[in-house]
Structures are given as C-alpha cells and as structure tokens.
Tab-separated table of N, CA and C and ligand atoms in Angstrom:
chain	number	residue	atom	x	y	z
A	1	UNK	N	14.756	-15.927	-18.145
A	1	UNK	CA	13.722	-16.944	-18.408
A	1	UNK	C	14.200	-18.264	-17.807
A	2	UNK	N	13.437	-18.860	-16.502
A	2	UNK	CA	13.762	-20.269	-16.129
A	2	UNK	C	14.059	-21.324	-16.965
A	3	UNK	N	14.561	-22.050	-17.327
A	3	UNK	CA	14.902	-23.434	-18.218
A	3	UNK	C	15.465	-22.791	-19.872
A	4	UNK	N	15.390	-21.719	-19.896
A	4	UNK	CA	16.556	-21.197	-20.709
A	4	UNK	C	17.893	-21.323	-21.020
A	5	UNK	N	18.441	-22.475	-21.463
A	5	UNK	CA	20.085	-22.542	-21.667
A	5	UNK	C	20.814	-21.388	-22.125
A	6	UNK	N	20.189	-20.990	-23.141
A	6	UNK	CA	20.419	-19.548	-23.769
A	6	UNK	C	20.977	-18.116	-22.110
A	7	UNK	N	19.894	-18.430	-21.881
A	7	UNK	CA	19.336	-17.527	-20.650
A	7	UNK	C	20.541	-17.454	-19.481
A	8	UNK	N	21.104	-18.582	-18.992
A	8	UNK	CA	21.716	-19.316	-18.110
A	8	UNK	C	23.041	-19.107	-18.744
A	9	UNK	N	23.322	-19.242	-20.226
A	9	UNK	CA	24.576	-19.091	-20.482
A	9	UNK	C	24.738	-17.411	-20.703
A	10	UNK	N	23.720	-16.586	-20.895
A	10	UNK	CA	23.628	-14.944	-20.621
A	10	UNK	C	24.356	-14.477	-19.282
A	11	UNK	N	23.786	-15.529	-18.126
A	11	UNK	CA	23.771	-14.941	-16.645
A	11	UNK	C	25.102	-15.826	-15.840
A	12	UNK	N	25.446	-16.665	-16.880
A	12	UNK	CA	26.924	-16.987	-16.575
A	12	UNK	C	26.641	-18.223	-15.823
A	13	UNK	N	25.693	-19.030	-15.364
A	13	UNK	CA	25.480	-20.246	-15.160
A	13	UNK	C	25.769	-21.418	-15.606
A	14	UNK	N	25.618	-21.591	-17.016
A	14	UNK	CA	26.354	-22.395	-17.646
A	14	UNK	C	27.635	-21.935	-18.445
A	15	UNK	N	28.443	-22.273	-18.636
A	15	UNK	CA	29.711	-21.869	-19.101
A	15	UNK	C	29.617	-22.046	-20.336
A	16	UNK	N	30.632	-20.666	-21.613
A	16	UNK	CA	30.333	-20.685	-22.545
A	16	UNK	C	31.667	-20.535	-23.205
A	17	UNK	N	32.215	-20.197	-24.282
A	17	UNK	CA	33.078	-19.744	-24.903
A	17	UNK	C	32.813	-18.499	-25.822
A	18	UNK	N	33.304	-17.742	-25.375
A	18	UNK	CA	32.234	-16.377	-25.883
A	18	UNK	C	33.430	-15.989	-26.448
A	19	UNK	N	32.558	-15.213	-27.705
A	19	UNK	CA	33.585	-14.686	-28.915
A	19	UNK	C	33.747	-12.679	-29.021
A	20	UNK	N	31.918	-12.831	-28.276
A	20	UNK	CA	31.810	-11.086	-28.477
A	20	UNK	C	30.735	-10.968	-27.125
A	21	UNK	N	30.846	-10.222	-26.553
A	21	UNK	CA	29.806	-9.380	-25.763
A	21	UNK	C	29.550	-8.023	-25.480
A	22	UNK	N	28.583	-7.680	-25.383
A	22	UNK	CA	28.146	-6.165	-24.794
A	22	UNK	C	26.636	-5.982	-23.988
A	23	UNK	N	26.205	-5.009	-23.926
A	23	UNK	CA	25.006	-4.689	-23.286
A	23	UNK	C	24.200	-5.471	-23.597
A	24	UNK	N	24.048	-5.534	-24.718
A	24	UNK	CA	22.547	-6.715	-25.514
A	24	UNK	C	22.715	-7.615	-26.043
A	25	UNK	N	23.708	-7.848	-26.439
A	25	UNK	CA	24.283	-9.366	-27.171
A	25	UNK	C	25.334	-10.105	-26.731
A	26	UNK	N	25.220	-11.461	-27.265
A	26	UNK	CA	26.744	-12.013	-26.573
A	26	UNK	C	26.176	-13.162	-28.271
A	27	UNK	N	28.142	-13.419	-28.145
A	27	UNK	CA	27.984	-14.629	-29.429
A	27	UNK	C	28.997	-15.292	-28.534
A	28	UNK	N	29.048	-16.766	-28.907
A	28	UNK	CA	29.492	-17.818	-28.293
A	28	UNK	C	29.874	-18.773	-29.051
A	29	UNK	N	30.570	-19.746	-29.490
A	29	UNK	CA	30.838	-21.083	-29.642
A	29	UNK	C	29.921	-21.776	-29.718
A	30	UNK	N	29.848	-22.618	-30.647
A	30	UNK	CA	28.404	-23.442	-30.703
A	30	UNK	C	29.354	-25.018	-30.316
A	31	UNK	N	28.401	-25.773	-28.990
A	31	UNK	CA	29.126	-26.614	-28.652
A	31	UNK	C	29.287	-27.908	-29.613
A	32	UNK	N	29.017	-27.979	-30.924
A	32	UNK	CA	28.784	-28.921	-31.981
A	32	UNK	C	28.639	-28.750	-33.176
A	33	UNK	N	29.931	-27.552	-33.505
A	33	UNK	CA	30.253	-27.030	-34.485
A	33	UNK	C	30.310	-27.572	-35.799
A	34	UNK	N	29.381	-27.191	-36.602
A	34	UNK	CA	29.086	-27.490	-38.305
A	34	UNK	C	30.113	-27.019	-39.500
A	35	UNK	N	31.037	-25.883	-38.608
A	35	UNK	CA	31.879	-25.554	-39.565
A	35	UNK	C	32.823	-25.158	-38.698
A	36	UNK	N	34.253	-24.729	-39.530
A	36	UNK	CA	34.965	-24.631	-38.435
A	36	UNK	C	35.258	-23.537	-37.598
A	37	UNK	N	34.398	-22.486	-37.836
A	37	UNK	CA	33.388	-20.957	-37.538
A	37	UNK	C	32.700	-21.705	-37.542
A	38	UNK	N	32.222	-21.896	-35.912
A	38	UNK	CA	30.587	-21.587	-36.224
A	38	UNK	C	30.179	-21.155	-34.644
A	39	UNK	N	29.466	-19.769	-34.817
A	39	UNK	CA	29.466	-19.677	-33.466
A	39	UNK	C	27.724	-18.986	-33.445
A	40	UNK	N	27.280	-18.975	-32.324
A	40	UNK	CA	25.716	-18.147	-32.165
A	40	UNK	C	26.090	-17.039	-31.426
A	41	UNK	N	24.968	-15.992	-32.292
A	41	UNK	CA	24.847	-15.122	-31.681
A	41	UNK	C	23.184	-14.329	-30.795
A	42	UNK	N	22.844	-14.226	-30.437
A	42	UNK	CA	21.818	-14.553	-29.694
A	42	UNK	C	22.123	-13.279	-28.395
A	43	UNK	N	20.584	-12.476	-28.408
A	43	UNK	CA	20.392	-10.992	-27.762
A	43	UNK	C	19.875	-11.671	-26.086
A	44	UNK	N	20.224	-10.846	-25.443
A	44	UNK	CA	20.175	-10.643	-23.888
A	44	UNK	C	19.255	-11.110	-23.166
A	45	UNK	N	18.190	-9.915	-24.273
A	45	UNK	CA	16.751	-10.148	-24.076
A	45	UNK	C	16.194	-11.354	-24.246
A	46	UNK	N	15.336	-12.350	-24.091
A	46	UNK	CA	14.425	-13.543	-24.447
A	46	UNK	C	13.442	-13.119	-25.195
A	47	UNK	N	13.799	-14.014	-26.506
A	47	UNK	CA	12.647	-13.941	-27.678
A	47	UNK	C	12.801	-15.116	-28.065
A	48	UNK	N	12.033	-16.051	-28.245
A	48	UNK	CA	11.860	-17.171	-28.351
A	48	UNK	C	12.266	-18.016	-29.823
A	49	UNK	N	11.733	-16.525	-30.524
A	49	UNK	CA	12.121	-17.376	-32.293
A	49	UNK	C	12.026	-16.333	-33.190
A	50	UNK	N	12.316	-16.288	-34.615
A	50	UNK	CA	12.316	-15.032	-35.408
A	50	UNK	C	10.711	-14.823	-35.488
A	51	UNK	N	9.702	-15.835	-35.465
A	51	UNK	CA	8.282	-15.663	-35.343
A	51	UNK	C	7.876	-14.345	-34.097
A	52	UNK	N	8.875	-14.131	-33.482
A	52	UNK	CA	8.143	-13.430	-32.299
A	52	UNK	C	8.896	-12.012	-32.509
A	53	UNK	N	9.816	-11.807	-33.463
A	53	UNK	CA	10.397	-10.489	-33.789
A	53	UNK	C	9.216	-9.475	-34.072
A	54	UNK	N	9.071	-8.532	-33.458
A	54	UNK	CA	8.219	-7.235	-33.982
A	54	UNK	C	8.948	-5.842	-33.363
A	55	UNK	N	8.314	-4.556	-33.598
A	55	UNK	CA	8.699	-3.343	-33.335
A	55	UNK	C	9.381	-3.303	-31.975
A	56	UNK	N	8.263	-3.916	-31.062
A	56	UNK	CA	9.043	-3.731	-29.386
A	56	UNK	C	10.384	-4.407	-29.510
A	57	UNK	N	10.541	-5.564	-30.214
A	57	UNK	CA	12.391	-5.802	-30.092
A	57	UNK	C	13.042	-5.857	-31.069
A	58	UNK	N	12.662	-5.036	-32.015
A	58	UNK	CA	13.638	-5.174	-33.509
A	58	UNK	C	14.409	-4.430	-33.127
A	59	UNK	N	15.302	-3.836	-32.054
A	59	UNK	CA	16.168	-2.783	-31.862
A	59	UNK	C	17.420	-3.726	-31.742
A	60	UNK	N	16.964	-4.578	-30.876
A	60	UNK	CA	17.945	-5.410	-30.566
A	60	UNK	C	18.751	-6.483	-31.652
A	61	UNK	N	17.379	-7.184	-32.320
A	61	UNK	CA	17.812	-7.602	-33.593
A	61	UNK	C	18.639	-7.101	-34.672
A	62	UNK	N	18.232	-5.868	-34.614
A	62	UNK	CA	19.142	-5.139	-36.226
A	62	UNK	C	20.536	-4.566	-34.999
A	63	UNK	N	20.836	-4.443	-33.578
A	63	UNK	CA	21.784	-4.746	-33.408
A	63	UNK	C	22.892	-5.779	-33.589
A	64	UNK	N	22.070	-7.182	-33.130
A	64	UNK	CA	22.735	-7.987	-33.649
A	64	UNK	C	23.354	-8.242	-35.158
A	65	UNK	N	22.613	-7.654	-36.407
A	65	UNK	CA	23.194	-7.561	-37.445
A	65	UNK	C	24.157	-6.521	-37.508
A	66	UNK	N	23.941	-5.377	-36.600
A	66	UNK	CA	25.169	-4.512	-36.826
A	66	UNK	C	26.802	-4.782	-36.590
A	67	UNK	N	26.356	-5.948	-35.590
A	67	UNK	CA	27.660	-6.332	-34.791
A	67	UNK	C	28.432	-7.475	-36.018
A	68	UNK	N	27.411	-8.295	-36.416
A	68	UNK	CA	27.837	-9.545	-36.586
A	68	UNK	C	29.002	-9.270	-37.734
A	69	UNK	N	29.115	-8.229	-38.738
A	69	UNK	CA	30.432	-8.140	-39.475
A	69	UNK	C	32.050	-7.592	-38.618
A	70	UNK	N	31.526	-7.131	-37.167
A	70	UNK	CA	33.020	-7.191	-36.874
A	70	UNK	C	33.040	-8.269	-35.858
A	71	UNK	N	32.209	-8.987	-35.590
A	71	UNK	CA	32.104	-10.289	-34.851
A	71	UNK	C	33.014	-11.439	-35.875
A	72	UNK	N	32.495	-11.360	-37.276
A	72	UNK	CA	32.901	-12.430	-38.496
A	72	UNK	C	34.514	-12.403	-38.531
A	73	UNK	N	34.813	-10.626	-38.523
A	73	UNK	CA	36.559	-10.504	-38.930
A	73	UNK	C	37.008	-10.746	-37.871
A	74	UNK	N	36.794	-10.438	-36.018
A	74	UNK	CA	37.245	-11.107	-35.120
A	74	UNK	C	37.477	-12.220	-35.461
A	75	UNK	N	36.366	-13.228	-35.806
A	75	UNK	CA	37.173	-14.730	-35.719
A	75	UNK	C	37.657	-15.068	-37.143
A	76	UNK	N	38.225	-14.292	-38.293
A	76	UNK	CA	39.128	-14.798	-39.225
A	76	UNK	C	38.147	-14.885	-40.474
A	77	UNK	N	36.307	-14.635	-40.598
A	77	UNK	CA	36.097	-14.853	-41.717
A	77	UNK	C	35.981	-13.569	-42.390
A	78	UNK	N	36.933	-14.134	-43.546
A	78	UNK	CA	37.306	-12.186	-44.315
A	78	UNK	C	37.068	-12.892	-45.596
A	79	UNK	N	36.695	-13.661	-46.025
A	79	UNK	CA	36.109	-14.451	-47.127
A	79	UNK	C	34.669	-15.099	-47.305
A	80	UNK	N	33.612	-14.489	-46.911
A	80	UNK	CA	32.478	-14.889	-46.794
A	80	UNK	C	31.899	-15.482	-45.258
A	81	UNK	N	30.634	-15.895	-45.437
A	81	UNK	CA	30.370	-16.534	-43.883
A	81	UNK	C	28.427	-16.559	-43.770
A	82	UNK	N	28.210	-18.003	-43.667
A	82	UNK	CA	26.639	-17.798	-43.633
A	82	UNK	C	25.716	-17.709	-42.225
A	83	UNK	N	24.923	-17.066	-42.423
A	83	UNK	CA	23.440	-16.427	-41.068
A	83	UNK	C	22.504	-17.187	-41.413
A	84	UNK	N	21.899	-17.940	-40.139
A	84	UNK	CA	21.047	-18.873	-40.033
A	84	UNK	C	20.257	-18.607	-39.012
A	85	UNK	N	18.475	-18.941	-39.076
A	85	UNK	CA	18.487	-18.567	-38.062
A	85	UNK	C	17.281	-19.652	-37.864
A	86	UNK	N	16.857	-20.681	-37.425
A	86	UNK	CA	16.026	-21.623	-37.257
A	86	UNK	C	14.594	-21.372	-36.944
A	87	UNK	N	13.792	-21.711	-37.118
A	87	UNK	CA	12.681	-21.342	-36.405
A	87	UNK	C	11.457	-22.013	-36.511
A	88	UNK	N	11.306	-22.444	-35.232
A	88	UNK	CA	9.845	-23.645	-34.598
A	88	UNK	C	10.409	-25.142	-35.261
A	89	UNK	N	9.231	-25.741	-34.908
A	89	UNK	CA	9.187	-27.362	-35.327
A	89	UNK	C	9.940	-27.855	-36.654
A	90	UNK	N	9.319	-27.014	-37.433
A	90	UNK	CA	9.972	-27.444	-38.796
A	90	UNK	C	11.095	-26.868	-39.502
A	91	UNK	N	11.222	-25.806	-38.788
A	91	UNK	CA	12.573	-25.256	-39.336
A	91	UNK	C	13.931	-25.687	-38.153
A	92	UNK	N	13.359	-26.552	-37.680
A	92	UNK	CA	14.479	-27.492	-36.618
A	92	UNK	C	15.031	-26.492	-35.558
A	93	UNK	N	14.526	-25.996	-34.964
A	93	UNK	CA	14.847	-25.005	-33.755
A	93	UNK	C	14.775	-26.023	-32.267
A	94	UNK	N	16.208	-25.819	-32.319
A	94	UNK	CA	16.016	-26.764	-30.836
A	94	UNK	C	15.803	-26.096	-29.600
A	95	UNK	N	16.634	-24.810	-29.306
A	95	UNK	CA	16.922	-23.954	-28.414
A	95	UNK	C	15.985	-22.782	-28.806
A	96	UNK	N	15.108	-22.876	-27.637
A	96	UNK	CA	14.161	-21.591	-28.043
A	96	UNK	C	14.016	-20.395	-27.742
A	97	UNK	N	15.621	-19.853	-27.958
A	97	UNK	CA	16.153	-18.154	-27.224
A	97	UNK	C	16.613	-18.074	-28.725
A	98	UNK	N	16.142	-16.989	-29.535
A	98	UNK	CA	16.814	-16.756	-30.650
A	98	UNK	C	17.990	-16.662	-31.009
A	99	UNK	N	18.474	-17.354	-31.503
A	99	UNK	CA	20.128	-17.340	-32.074
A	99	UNK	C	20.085	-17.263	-33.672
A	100	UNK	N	21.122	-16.675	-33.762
A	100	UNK	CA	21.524	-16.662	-34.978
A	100	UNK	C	23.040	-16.991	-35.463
A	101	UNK	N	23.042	-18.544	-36.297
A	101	UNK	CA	24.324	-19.390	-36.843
A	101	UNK	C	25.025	-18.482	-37.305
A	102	UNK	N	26.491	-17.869	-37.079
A	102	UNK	CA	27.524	-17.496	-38.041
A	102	UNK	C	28.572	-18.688	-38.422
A	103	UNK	N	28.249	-19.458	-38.992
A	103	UNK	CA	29.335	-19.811	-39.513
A	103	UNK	C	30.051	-19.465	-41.094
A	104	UNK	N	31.488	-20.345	-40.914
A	104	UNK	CA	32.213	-20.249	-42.398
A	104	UNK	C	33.653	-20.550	-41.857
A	105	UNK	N	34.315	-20.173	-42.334
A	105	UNK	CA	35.869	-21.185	-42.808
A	105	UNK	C	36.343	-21.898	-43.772
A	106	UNK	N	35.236	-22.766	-44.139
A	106	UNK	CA	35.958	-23.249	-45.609
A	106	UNK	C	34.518	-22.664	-46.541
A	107	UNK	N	34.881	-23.196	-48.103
A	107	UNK	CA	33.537	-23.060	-48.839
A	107	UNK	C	32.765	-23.686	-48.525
A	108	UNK	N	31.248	-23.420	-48.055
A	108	UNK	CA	30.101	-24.088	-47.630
A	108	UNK	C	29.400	-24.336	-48.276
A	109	UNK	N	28.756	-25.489	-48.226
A	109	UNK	CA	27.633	-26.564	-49.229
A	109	UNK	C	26.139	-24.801	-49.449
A	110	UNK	N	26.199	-25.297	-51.081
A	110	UNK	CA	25.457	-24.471	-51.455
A	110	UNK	C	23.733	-24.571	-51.377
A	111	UNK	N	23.409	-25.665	-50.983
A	111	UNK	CA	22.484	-26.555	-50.612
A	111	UNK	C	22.122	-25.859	-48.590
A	112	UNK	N	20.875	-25.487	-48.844
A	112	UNK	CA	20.256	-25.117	-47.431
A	112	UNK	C	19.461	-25.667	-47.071
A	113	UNK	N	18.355	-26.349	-47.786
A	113	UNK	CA	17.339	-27.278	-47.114
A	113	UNK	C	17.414	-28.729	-48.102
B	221	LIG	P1	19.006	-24.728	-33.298
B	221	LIG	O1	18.903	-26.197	-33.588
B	221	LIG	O2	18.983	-23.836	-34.486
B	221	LIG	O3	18.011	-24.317	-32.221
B	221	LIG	O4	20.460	-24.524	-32.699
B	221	LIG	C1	20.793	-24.736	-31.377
B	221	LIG	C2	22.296	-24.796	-31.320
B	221	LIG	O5	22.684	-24.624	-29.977
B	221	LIG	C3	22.882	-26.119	-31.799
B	221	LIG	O6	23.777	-25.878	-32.882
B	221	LIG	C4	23.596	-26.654	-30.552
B	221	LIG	O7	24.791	-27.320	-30.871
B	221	LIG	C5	23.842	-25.382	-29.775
B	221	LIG	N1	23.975	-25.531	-28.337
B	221	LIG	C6	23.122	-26.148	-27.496
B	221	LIG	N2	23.535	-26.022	-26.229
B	221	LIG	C7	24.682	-25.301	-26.270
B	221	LIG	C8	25.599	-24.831	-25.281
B	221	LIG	N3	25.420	-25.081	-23.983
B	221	LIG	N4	26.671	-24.120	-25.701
B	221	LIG	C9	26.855	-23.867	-27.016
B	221	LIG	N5	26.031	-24.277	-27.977
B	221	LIG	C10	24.960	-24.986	-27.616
C-alpha cells in the first residue's frame, strides 16, 4: 500500500527494529515507547483497522495472537503484558495498517481510557 509506513517498514524501506518475523507478521519496536516493552505487532497483509477485520483476513489476525505469547517471552515479559489495538478517529489510531501494542515491563496503570 503506497504511503503506508507500516507497509514500507514490511518491505524494508524504512528501517525498523524488529523483534519477530515470518511469512505474515513482523513485530517491531515502537519508535516512542510507553513502556519499557513496548513493541507492535502488525500482519503483512494491509488492513487498515480492527473495523475492517472479517472472515477473508481473520486468518492472519488469530495468527498474530498465536504468535504474540512467544513473541512476549522473547522479549522478557514472563509476568504479564498488555494488547492494544487502536482504532479510527476516536480510538486515537494514528497509523492506519493494523497494529497491535504489546507492551509491559513494569506494573501498568490500571486505567485504559
Ligand atoms: P496508534 O496511535 O495506535 O496508531 O499507534 C501508532 C504507533 O506507531 C505509535 O505508538 C508510534 O510511536 C508508532 N510508530 C510510528 N512510526 C513508527 C516507526 N517508523 N517505527 C516504529 N514505530 C512507529
């Protein structure tokens, strides 16, 4: 997808710090880290937001959940760790290639909105 950062950091254009990759997913470093884990994980494919999840790409999605617990113990969280996943205007979605927040490291504010 043209003007995709997401997209661009998939196809190796923009440079990333990548934590996990394979065929359909890659997780990365979030360049403005909220915790001290905190990285996105975000599928191959272009889907714009969890609004646009249906049958044709939930394969990929419930991959990404399959991965994300040995993605968590790769980077050290063996004590909890929270999934975020933003979506449109009001749920503050800046980047509009679906990602999904893993962070954790210390205890995190119990407070979400
Ligand atoms: P959201 O606001 O939920 O759409 O999250 C977008 C996230 O992408 C933010 O946490 C940004 O810090 C992060 N981000 C934006 N550009 C990059 C980049 N080039 N590399 C890593 N993280 C990025």
């Amino acid at each position: 997808m043209e003007d995709c950062i997401f997209c661009k950091i998939i196809d190796g254009s923009i440079p990333s710090n990548k934590a996990y990759e394979d065929d359909k997913i890659v997780a990365f470093h979030d360049l403005e880290p909220q915790a001290p884990v905190h990285v996105l994980v975000i599928p191959k494919q272009h889907i714009c937001c969890a609004d646009k999840i249906d049958e044709s790409n939930a394969d990929v999605i419930a991959h990404i959940f399959t991965k994300i617990p040995e993605i968590a113990k790769s980077l050290g969280l063996t004590n909890g760790y929270r999934i975020v996943t933003n979506c449109g205007k009001e749920g503050c979605q800046s980047v509009y290639h679906i990602h999904f927040h893993l962070m954790g490291g210390k205890q995190l504010n119990g407070r979400m909105a």
